[in-house]
Amino acid sequence: MRLILLGPPGAGKGTQAERLSKELRIPHISTGDMFREAVASGSPLGLQAKGFMDAGQLVPDDVTVGIVRERLSRSDCRKGFLLDGFPRTVPQAEALEEILADLSESLDAVISIEVPEDVIVRRLSQRRVCGDCGTIYHLETKPPAPNGKCNVCGGDIFQRADDSEETVRKRLEVYRLQTEPLIRYYEKKGLLRRVSGDSDIETVFEETFRVLERV
Ligand code: AMP
């Protein structure tokens, strides 16, 4: 299956994408993760992306499209893929169509995970991440061990620089202006499937899976 997960920051795309990609045996492609890895390794791509990310803005389309084109052309994507955090603008969606046309492929569905804005701000300011294995925590609903270490690998837990309340609000504004138009874009193409993201992880997963069974 060739899928896109769409939704505001904090909708739970990353968490759902990890499970879906295991269940469907397709690679999980997160542009946010790719940029964070590039920043951590200090590569030229990371240096380019860091300023935009820290400010809660989007990395320019040409840079983002370039890394996605390269990733989708790898052999593990021939049986399908799950895109998380891409596309985020209409030009990115148009570029994706071209990339897929070049590969003689097309999308099966776009899942829109929908969550009210106040829930998102609360979720993201409480989100913590393990710096070693990437496990995602929430201070209220899924707290790390009392010593502040990761329950899975014992690594240090931290808050993403872009999860501070001010940057979260900026990211939501960017989402409304630049990414939300994609909902209409994919609706017109008959690809959009809506899922409520305002419940626990398991419920959202089950609903998403049910929706995909009908694709
Ligand atoms: P995410 O983890 O998906 O919330 O992405 C974190 C940050 O990476 C975003 O706030 C952007 O700065 C950058 N980023 C991720 N995906 C994209 C994209 N498709 N286009 C532009 N910037 C992106």
PDB file of C-alpha atoms and ligand atoms in Angstrom:
ATOM      1  CA  MET A   1       0.000   0.000   0.000  1.00  0.00           C
ATOM      2  CA  ARG A   2       1.094   3.545  -0.728  1.00  0.00           C
ATOM      3  CA  LEU A   3      -0.168   5.801   2.017  1.00  0.00           C
ATOM      4  CA  ILE A   4       0.115   9.300   3.416  1.00  0.00           C
ATOM      5  CA  LEU A   5      -0.641  10.210   7.021  1.00  0.00           C
ATOM      6  CA  LEU A   6      -1.843  13.781   7.210  1.00  0.00           C
ATOM      7  CA  GLY A   7      -2.595  15.792  10.324  1.00  0.00           C
ATOM      8  CA  PRO A   8      -1.405  18.652  12.516  1.00  0.00           C
ATOM      9  CA  PRO A   9       1.747  18.301  14.594  1.00  0.00           C
ATOM     10  CA  GLY A  10       0.816  16.291  17.677  1.00  0.00           C
ATOM     11  CA  ALA A  11      -2.039  14.408  15.996  1.00  0.00           C
ATOM     12  CA  GLY A  12      -0.188  11.151  16.688  1.00  0.00           C
ATOM     13  CA  LYS A  13       1.027  10.561  13.132  1.00  0.00           C
ATOM     14  CA  GLY A  14       4.433   9.256  14.205  1.00  0.00           C
ATOM     15  CA  THR A  15       3.028   6.828  16.767  1.00  0.00           C
ATOM     16  CA  GLN A  16       0.378   5.499  14.389  1.00  0.00           C
ATOM     17  CA  ALA A  17       2.836   5.334  11.491  1.00  0.00           C
ATOM     18  CA  GLU A  18       5.235   3.138  13.477  1.00  0.00           C
ATOM     19  CA  ARG A  19       2.488   0.589  14.208  1.00  0.00           C
ATOM     20  CA  LEU A  20       0.944   0.705  10.758  1.00  0.00           C
ATOM     21  CA  SER A  21       4.274   0.224   9.045  1.00  0.00           C
ATOM     22  CA  LYS A  22       4.958  -2.900  11.155  1.00  0.00           C
ATOM     23  CA  GLU A  23       1.473  -4.276  10.573  1.00  0.00           C
ATOM     24  CA  LEU A  24       1.475  -3.587   6.827  1.00  0.00           C
ATOM     25  CA  ARG A  25       5.209  -4.369   6.381  1.00  0.00           C
ATOM     26  CA  ILE A  26       5.953  -1.175   4.528  1.00  0.00           C
ATOM     27  CA  PRO A  27       8.660   1.380   5.342  1.00  0.00           C
ATOM     28  CA  HIS A  28       7.729   4.329   7.538  1.00  0.00           C
ATOM     29  CA  ILE A  29       9.126   7.467   5.925  1.00  0.00           C
ATOM     30  CA  SER A  30       9.122  10.472   8.235  1.00  0.00           C
ATOM     31  CA  THR A  31      10.698  13.620   6.831  1.00  0.00           C
ATOM     32  CA  GLY A  32      10.829  15.040  10.376  1.00  0.00           C
ATOM     33  CA  ASP A  33      12.896  12.028  11.525  1.00  0.00           C
ATOM     34  CA  MET A  34      15.138  12.321   8.454  1.00  0.00           C
ATOM     35  CA  PHE A  35      15.788  15.998   9.200  1.00  0.00           C
ATOM     36  CA  ARG A  36      16.403  15.319  12.906  1.00  0.00           C
ATOM     37  CA  GLU A  37      18.922  12.599  12.028  1.00  0.00           C
ATOM     38  CA  ALA A  38      20.638  14.981   9.602  1.00  0.00           C
ATOM     39  CA  VAL A  39      20.820  17.689  12.290  1.00  0.00           C
ATOM     40  CA  ALA A  40      22.213  15.204  14.839  1.00  0.00           C
ATOM     41  CA  SER A  41      24.902  14.028  12.432  1.00  0.00           C
ATOM     42  CA  GLY A  42      25.855  17.595  11.480  1.00  0.00           C
ATOM     43  CA  SER A  43      25.537  16.846   7.742  1.00  0.00           C
ATOM     44  CA  PRO A  44      25.104  19.685   5.203  1.00  0.00           C
ATOM     45  CA  LEU A  45      21.389  18.794   4.986  1.00  0.00           C
ATOM     46  CA  GLY A  46      21.151  19.083   8.776  1.00  0.00           C
ATOM     47  CA  LEU A  47      22.841  22.481   8.780  1.00  0.00           C
ATOM     48  CA  GLN A  48      20.387  23.651   6.129  1.00  0.00           C
ATOM     49  CA  ALA A  49      17.328  22.346   7.987  1.00  0.00           C
ATOM     50  CA  LYS A  50      18.130  23.256  11.596  1.00  0.00           C
ATOM     51  CA  GLY A  51      17.252  26.972  11.542  1.00  0.00           C
ATOM     52  CA  PHE A  52      13.853  26.322   9.951  1.00  0.00           C
ATOM     53  CA  MET A  53      13.055  23.511  12.358  1.00  0.00           C
ATOM     54  CA  ASP A  54      14.014  25.443  15.488  1.00  0.00           C
ATOM     55  CA  ALA A  55      11.775  28.314  14.359  1.00  0.00           C
ATOM     56  CA  GLY A  56       8.830  25.961  13.754  1.00  0.00           C
ATOM     57  CA  GLN A  57       8.932  26.723  10.021  1.00  0.00           C
ATOM     58  CA  LEU A  58       9.008  24.405   7.052  1.00  0.00           C
ATOM     59  CA  VAL A  59      12.267  23.425   5.387  1.00  0.00           C
ATOM     60  CA  PRO A  60      12.124  24.727   1.758  1.00  0.00           C
ATOM     61  CA  ASP A  61      10.222  22.519  -0.679  1.00  0.00           C
ATOM     62  CA  ASP A  62      13.146  21.820  -3.037  1.00  0.00           C
ATOM     63  CA  VAL A  63      15.272  20.429  -0.188  1.00  0.00           C
ATOM     64  CA  THR A  64      12.422  18.330   1.207  1.00  0.00           C
ATOM     65  CA  VAL A  65      11.295  16.995  -2.170  1.00  0.00           C
ATOM     66  CA  GLY A  66      14.903  16.030  -2.942  1.00  0.00           C
ATOM     67  CA  ILE A  67      15.271  13.798   0.108  1.00  0.00           C
ATOM     68  CA  VAL A  68      11.861  12.188  -0.464  1.00  0.00           C
ATOM     69  CA  ARG A  69      12.616  11.476  -4.129  1.00  0.00           C
ATOM     70  CA  GLU A  70      15.840   9.752  -3.130  1.00  0.00           C
ATOM     71  CA  ARG A  71      14.128   7.744  -0.368  1.00  0.00           C
ATOM     72  CA  LEU A  72      11.176   6.608  -2.505  1.00  0.00           C
ATOM     73  CA  SER A  73      13.472   5.393  -5.262  1.00  0.00           C
ATOM     74  CA  ARG A  74      15.049   2.791  -2.941  1.00  0.00           C
ATOM     75  CA  SER A  75      14.053  -0.829  -3.459  1.00  0.00           C
ATOM     76  CA  ASP A  76      12.334  -1.279  -0.075  1.00  0.00           C
ATOM     77  CA  CYS A  77       9.586   1.111  -1.255  1.00  0.00           C
ATOM     78  CA  ARG A  78       8.577  -1.026  -4.245  1.00  0.00           C
ATOM     79  CA  LYS A  79       5.986  -2.907  -2.167  1.00  0.00           C
ATOM     80  CA  GLY A  80       4.595   0.284  -0.664  1.00  0.00           C
ATOM     81  CA  PHE A  81       5.370   2.987   1.882  1.00  0.00           C
ATOM     82  CA  LEU A  82       3.828   5.134   4.565  1.00  0.00           C
ATOM     83  CA  LEU A  83       4.653   8.833   4.361  1.00  0.00           C
ATOM     84  CA  ASP A  84       4.477  10.715   7.677  1.00  0.00           C
ATOM     85  CA  GLY A  85       4.912  14.500   7.622  1.00  0.00           C
ATOM     86  CA  PHE A  86       5.175  14.695   3.830  1.00  0.00           C
ATOM     87  CA  PRO A  87       3.710  16.310   1.800  1.00  0.00           C
ATOM     88  CA  ARG A  88       3.117  19.448   3.851  1.00  0.00           C
ATOM     89  CA  THR A  89       2.438  21.948   1.052  1.00  0.00           C
ATOM     90  CA  VAL A  90       0.541  21.795  -2.238  1.00  0.00           C
ATOM     91  CA  PRO A  91       3.788  22.095  -4.279  1.00  0.00           C
ATOM     92  CA  GLN A  92       5.170  19.113  -2.316  1.00  0.00           C
ATOM     93  CA  ALA A  93       2.004  17.130  -3.135  1.00  0.00           C
ATOM     94  CA  GLU A  94       2.394  17.995  -6.814  1.00  0.00           C
ATOM     95  CA  ALA A  95       6.051  16.999  -6.719  1.00  0.00           C
ATOM     96  CA  LEU A  96       5.084  13.693  -5.085  1.00  0.00           C
ATOM     97  CA  GLU A  97       2.716  12.982  -7.962  1.00  0.00           C
ATOM     98  CA  GLU A  98       5.562  13.502 -10.411  1.00  0.00           C
ATOM     99  CA  ILE A  99       7.914  11.286  -8.410  1.00  0.00           C
ATOM    100  CA  LEU A 100       5.308   8.505  -8.323  1.00  0.00           C
ATOM    101  CA  ALA A 101       4.484   8.913 -12.018  1.00  0.00           C
ATOM    102  CA  ASP A 102       8.206   8.505 -12.799  1.00  0.00           C
ATOM    103  CA  LEU A 103       8.115   5.265 -10.791  1.00  0.00           C
ATOM    104  CA  SER A 104       4.807   4.202 -12.470  1.00  0.00           C
ATOM    105  CA  GLU A 105       3.125   4.185  -9.071  1.00  0.00           C
ATOM    106  CA  SER A 106       0.176   5.939  -7.456  1.00  0.00           C
ATOM    107  CA  LEU A 107      -1.256   6.557  -3.983  1.00  0.00           C
ATOM    108  CA  ASP A 108      -3.869   4.251  -2.435  1.00  0.00           C
ATOM    109  CA  ALA A 109      -5.111   6.524   0.359  1.00  0.00           C
ATOM    110  CA  VAL A 110      -4.454   9.617   2.448  1.00  0.00           C
ATOM    111  CA  ILE A 111      -5.421   9.248   6.113  1.00  0.00           C
ATOM    112  CA  SER A 112      -6.250  12.531   7.813  1.00  0.00           C
ATOM    113  CA  ILE A 113      -5.912  12.264  11.601  1.00  0.00           C
ATOM    114  CA  GLU A 114      -8.112  14.995  13.072  1.00  0.00           C
ATOM    115  CA  VAL A 115      -7.582  16.466  16.567  1.00  0.00           C
ATOM    116  CA  PRO A 116      -8.853  19.753  18.107  1.00  0.00           C
ATOM    117  CA  GLU A 117      -6.194  22.433  18.555  1.00  0.00           C
ATOM    118  CA  ASP A 118      -6.379  22.749  22.370  1.00  0.00           C
ATOM    119  CA  VAL A 119      -5.787  18.990  22.676  1.00  0.00           C
ATOM    120  CA  ILE A 120      -2.709  19.328  20.465  1.00  0.00           C
ATOM    121  CA  VAL A 121      -1.120  22.127  22.466  1.00  0.00           C
ATOM    122  CA  ARG A 122      -1.625  20.109  25.674  1.00  0.00           C
ATOM    123  CA  ARG A 123      -0.240  16.956  24.075  1.00  0.00           C
ATOM    124  CA  LEU A 124       2.855  18.520  22.579  1.00  0.00           C
ATOM    125  CA  SER A 125       3.921  20.530  25.597  1.00  0.00           C
ATOM    126  CA  GLN A 126       3.724  17.269  27.609  1.00  0.00           C
ATOM    127  CA  ARG A 127       5.553  15.189  24.999  1.00  0.00           C
ATOM    128  CA  ARG A 128       9.014  13.808  25.807  1.00  0.00           C
ATOM    129  CA  VAL A 129      11.256  11.659  23.641  1.00  0.00           C
ATOM    130  CA  CYS A 130      14.079   9.190  24.340  1.00  0.00           C
ATOM    131  CA  GLY A 131      17.272  10.500  22.776  1.00  0.00           C
ATOM    132  CA  ASP A 132      18.581   6.968  22.168  1.00  0.00           C
ATOM    133  CA  CYS A 133      15.694   4.816  20.887  1.00  0.00           C
ATOM    134  CA  GLY A 134      13.107   7.473  19.979  1.00  0.00           C
ATOM    135  CA  THR A 135      10.316   6.121  22.213  1.00  0.00           C
ATOM    136  CA  ILE A 136       7.668   8.817  22.662  1.00  0.00           C
ATOM    137  CA  TYR A 137       6.329   9.619  26.167  1.00  0.00           C
ATOM    138  CA  HIS A 138       3.635  11.878  27.564  1.00  0.00           C
ATOM    139  CA  LEU A 139       4.090  13.216  31.087  1.00  0.00           C
ATOM    140  CA  GLU A 140       0.461  12.442  32.041  1.00  0.00           C
ATOM    141  CA  THR A 141      -0.655   9.477  29.964  1.00  0.00           C
ATOM    142  CA  LYS A 142       2.585   7.592  29.280  1.00  0.00           C
ATOM    143  CA  PRO A 143       5.260   8.827  31.680  1.00  0.00           C
ATOM    144  CA  PRO A 144       8.874   7.636  31.587  1.00  0.00           C
ATOM    145  CA  ALA A 145      10.389   5.884  34.632  1.00  0.00           C
ATOM    146  CA  PRO A 146      10.547   8.007  37.835  1.00  0.00           C
ATOM    147  CA  ASN A 147      14.318   8.434  37.386  1.00  0.00           C
ATOM    148  CA  GLY A 148      13.592  10.245  34.107  1.00  0.00           C
ATOM    149  CA  LYS A 149      15.154   7.483  31.989  1.00  0.00           C
ATOM    150  CA  CYS A 150      13.604   5.598  29.080  1.00  0.00           C
ATOM    151  CA  ASN A 151      11.561   2.523  30.117  1.00  0.00           C
ATOM    152  CA  VAL A 152      12.699   0.690  26.988  1.00  0.00           C
ATOM    153  CA  CYS A 153      16.446   1.342  26.760  1.00  0.00           C
ATOM    154  CA  GLY A 154      17.420   3.427  29.806  1.00  0.00           C
ATOM    155  CA  GLY A 155      18.382   6.392  27.599  1.00  0.00           C
ATOM    156  CA  ASP A 156      17.947  10.043  28.573  1.00  0.00           C
ATOM    157  CA  ILE A 157      14.527  11.622  28.012  1.00  0.00           C
ATOM    158  CA  PHE A 158      14.292  15.121  26.578  1.00  0.00           C
ATOM    159  CA  GLN A 159      11.813  17.632  25.194  1.00  0.00           C
ATOM    160  CA  ARG A 160      12.136  18.395  21.486  1.00  0.00           C
ATOM    161  CA  ALA A 161      13.280  21.993  20.985  1.00  0.00           C
ATOM    162  CA  ASP A 162      10.251  22.601  18.762  1.00  0.00           C
ATOM    163  CA  ASP A 163       7.766  21.285  21.375  1.00  0.00           C
ATOM    164  CA  SER A 164       7.891  24.431  23.528  1.00  0.00           C
ATOM    165  CA  GLU A 165       4.486  26.139  23.690  1.00  0.00           C
ATOM    166  CA  GLU A 166       5.544  29.132  21.588  1.00  0.00           C
ATOM    167  CA  THR A 167       6.997  26.981  18.800  1.00  0.00           C
ATOM    168  CA  VAL A 168       4.008  24.626  18.939  1.00  0.00           C
ATOM    169  CA  ARG A 169       1.691  27.583  18.250  1.00  0.00           C
ATOM    170  CA  LYS A 170       3.916  28.656  15.354  1.00  0.00           C
ATOM    171  CA  ARG A 171       3.891  25.105  13.926  1.00  0.00           C
ATOM    172  CA  LEU A 172       0.098  25.012  14.170  1.00  0.00           C
ATOM    173  CA  GLU A 173      -0.166  28.307  12.310  1.00  0.00           C
ATOM    174  CA  VAL A 174       2.150  26.962   9.593  1.00  0.00           C
ATOM    175  CA  TYR A 175      -0.002  23.827   9.477  1.00  0.00           C
ATOM    176  CA  ARG A 176      -3.236  25.797   9.044  1.00  0.00           C
ATOM    177  CA  LEU A 177      -1.814  27.987   6.301  1.00  0.00           C
ATOM    178  CA  GLN A 178       0.334  25.566   4.330  1.00  0.00           C
ATOM    179  CA  THR A 179      -0.712  21.987   5.080  1.00  0.00           C
ATOM    180  CA  GLU A 180      -4.445  22.091   5.744  1.00  0.00           C
ATOM    181  CA  PRO A 181      -5.211  22.907   2.070  1.00  0.00           C
ATOM    182  CA  LEU A 182      -3.975  19.389   1.310  1.00  0.00           C
ATOM    183  CA  ILE A 183      -7.106  17.948   2.929  1.00  0.00           C
ATOM    184  CA  ARG A 184      -9.239  19.505   0.186  1.00  0.00           C
ATOM    185  CA  TYR A 185      -6.581  18.627  -2.430  1.00  0.00           C
ATOM    186  CA  TYR A 186      -6.787  14.907  -1.639  1.00  0.00           C
ATOM    187  CA  GLU A 187     -10.537  14.993  -1.017  1.00  0.00           C
ATOM    188  CA  LYS A 188     -11.020  16.185  -4.606  1.00  0.00           C
ATOM    189  CA  LYS A 189      -8.932  13.258  -5.795  1.00  0.00           C
ATOM    190  CA  GLY A 190     -11.143  10.842  -3.844  1.00  0.00           C
ATOM    191  CA  LEU A 191      -8.187   9.646  -1.737  1.00  0.00           C
ATOM    192  CA  LEU A 192      -8.983  11.213   1.630  1.00  0.00           C
ATOM    193  CA  ARG A 193     -10.073   9.093   4.620  1.00  0.00           C
ATOM    194  CA  ARG A 194     -10.790  10.875   7.914  1.00  0.00           C
ATOM    195  CA  VAL A 195      -9.976   9.347  11.305  1.00  0.00           C
ATOM    196  CA  SER A 196     -10.555  10.948  14.721  1.00  0.00           C
ATOM    197  CA  GLY A 197      -7.250  11.250  16.568  1.00  0.00           C
ATOM    198  CA  ASP A 198      -8.858  12.461  19.794  1.00  0.00           C
ATOM    199  CA  SER A 199      -8.773   9.153  21.657  1.00  0.00           C
ATOM    200  CA  ASP A 200      -6.184   6.702  22.928  1.00  0.00           C
ATOM    201  CA  ILE A 201      -3.488   5.234  20.674  1.00  0.00           C
ATOM    202  CA  GLU A 202      -5.113   1.802  20.399  1.00  0.00           C
ATOM    203  CA  THR A 203      -8.542   3.172  19.399  1.00  0.00           C
ATOM    204  CA  VAL A 204      -7.057   5.437  16.730  1.00  0.00           C
ATOM    205  CA  PHE A 205      -5.007   2.531  15.410  1.00  0.00           C
ATOM    206  CA  GLU A 206      -8.037   0.243  15.168  1.00  0.00           C
ATOM    207  CA  GLU A 207     -10.118   2.894  13.426  1.00  0.00           C
ATOM    208  CA  THR A 208      -7.310   3.583  10.950  1.00  0.00           C
ATOM    209  CA  PHE A 209      -6.917  -0.097  10.240  1.00  0.00           C
ATOM    210  CA  ARG A 210     -10.667  -0.495   9.635  1.00  0.00           C
ATOM    211  CA  VAL A 211     -10.582   2.432   7.234  1.00  0.00           C
ATOM    212  CA  LEU A 212      -7.664   0.878   5.331  1.00  0.00           C
ATOM    213  CA  GLU A 213      -9.464  -2.433   4.990  1.00  0.00           C
ATOM    214  CA  ARG A 214     -12.036  -0.630   2.855  1.00  0.00           C
ATOM    215  CA  VAL A 215      -9.471   1.017   0.550  1.00  0.00           C
TER     216      VAL A 215
HETATM  217  P1  AMP B   1       7.730  16.659  12.300  1.00  0.00           P
HETATM  218  O1  AMP B   1       8.518  15.725  13.132  1.00  0.00           O
HETATM  219  O2  AMP B   1       7.036  15.961  11.154  1.00  0.00           O
HETATM  220  O3  AMP B   1       6.773  17.517  13.093  1.00  0.00           O
HETATM  221  O4  AMP B   1       8.766  17.666  11.594  1.00  0.00           O
HETATM  222  C1  AMP B   1       9.615  18.492  12.372  1.00  0.00           C
HETATM  223  C2  AMP B   1      10.093  19.669  11.527  1.00  0.00           C
HETATM  224  O5  AMP B   1      10.829  19.179  10.391  1.00  0.00           O
HETATM  225  C3  AMP B   1       8.996  20.541  10.937  1.00  0.00           C
HETATM  226  O6  AMP B   1       8.516  21.507  11.842  1.00  0.00           O
HETATM  227  C4  AMP B   1       9.732  21.159   9.749  1.00  0.00           C
HETATM  228  O7  AMP B   1      10.621  22.184  10.170  1.00  0.00           O
HETATM  229  C5  AMP B   1      10.583  19.998   9.246  1.00  0.00           C
HETATM  230  N1  AMP B   1       9.820  19.191   8.257  1.00  0.00           N
HETATM  231  C6  AMP B   1       9.387  17.901   8.383  1.00  0.00           C
HETATM  232  N2  AMP B   1       8.729  17.498   7.293  1.00  0.00           N
HETATM  233  C7  AMP B   1       8.717  18.550   6.436  1.00  0.00           C
HETATM  234  C8  AMP B   1       8.154  18.772   5.149  1.00  0.00           C
HETATM  235  N3  AMP B   1       7.436  17.832   4.499  1.00  0.00           N
HETATM  236  N4  AMP B   1       8.354  19.993   4.575  1.00  0.00           N
HETATM  237  C9  AMP B   1       9.060  20.952   5.203  1.00  0.00           C
HETATM  238  N5  AMP B   1       9.590  20.821   6.425  1.00  0.00           N
HETATM  239  C10 AMP B   1       9.421  19.634   7.060  1.00  0.00           C
END
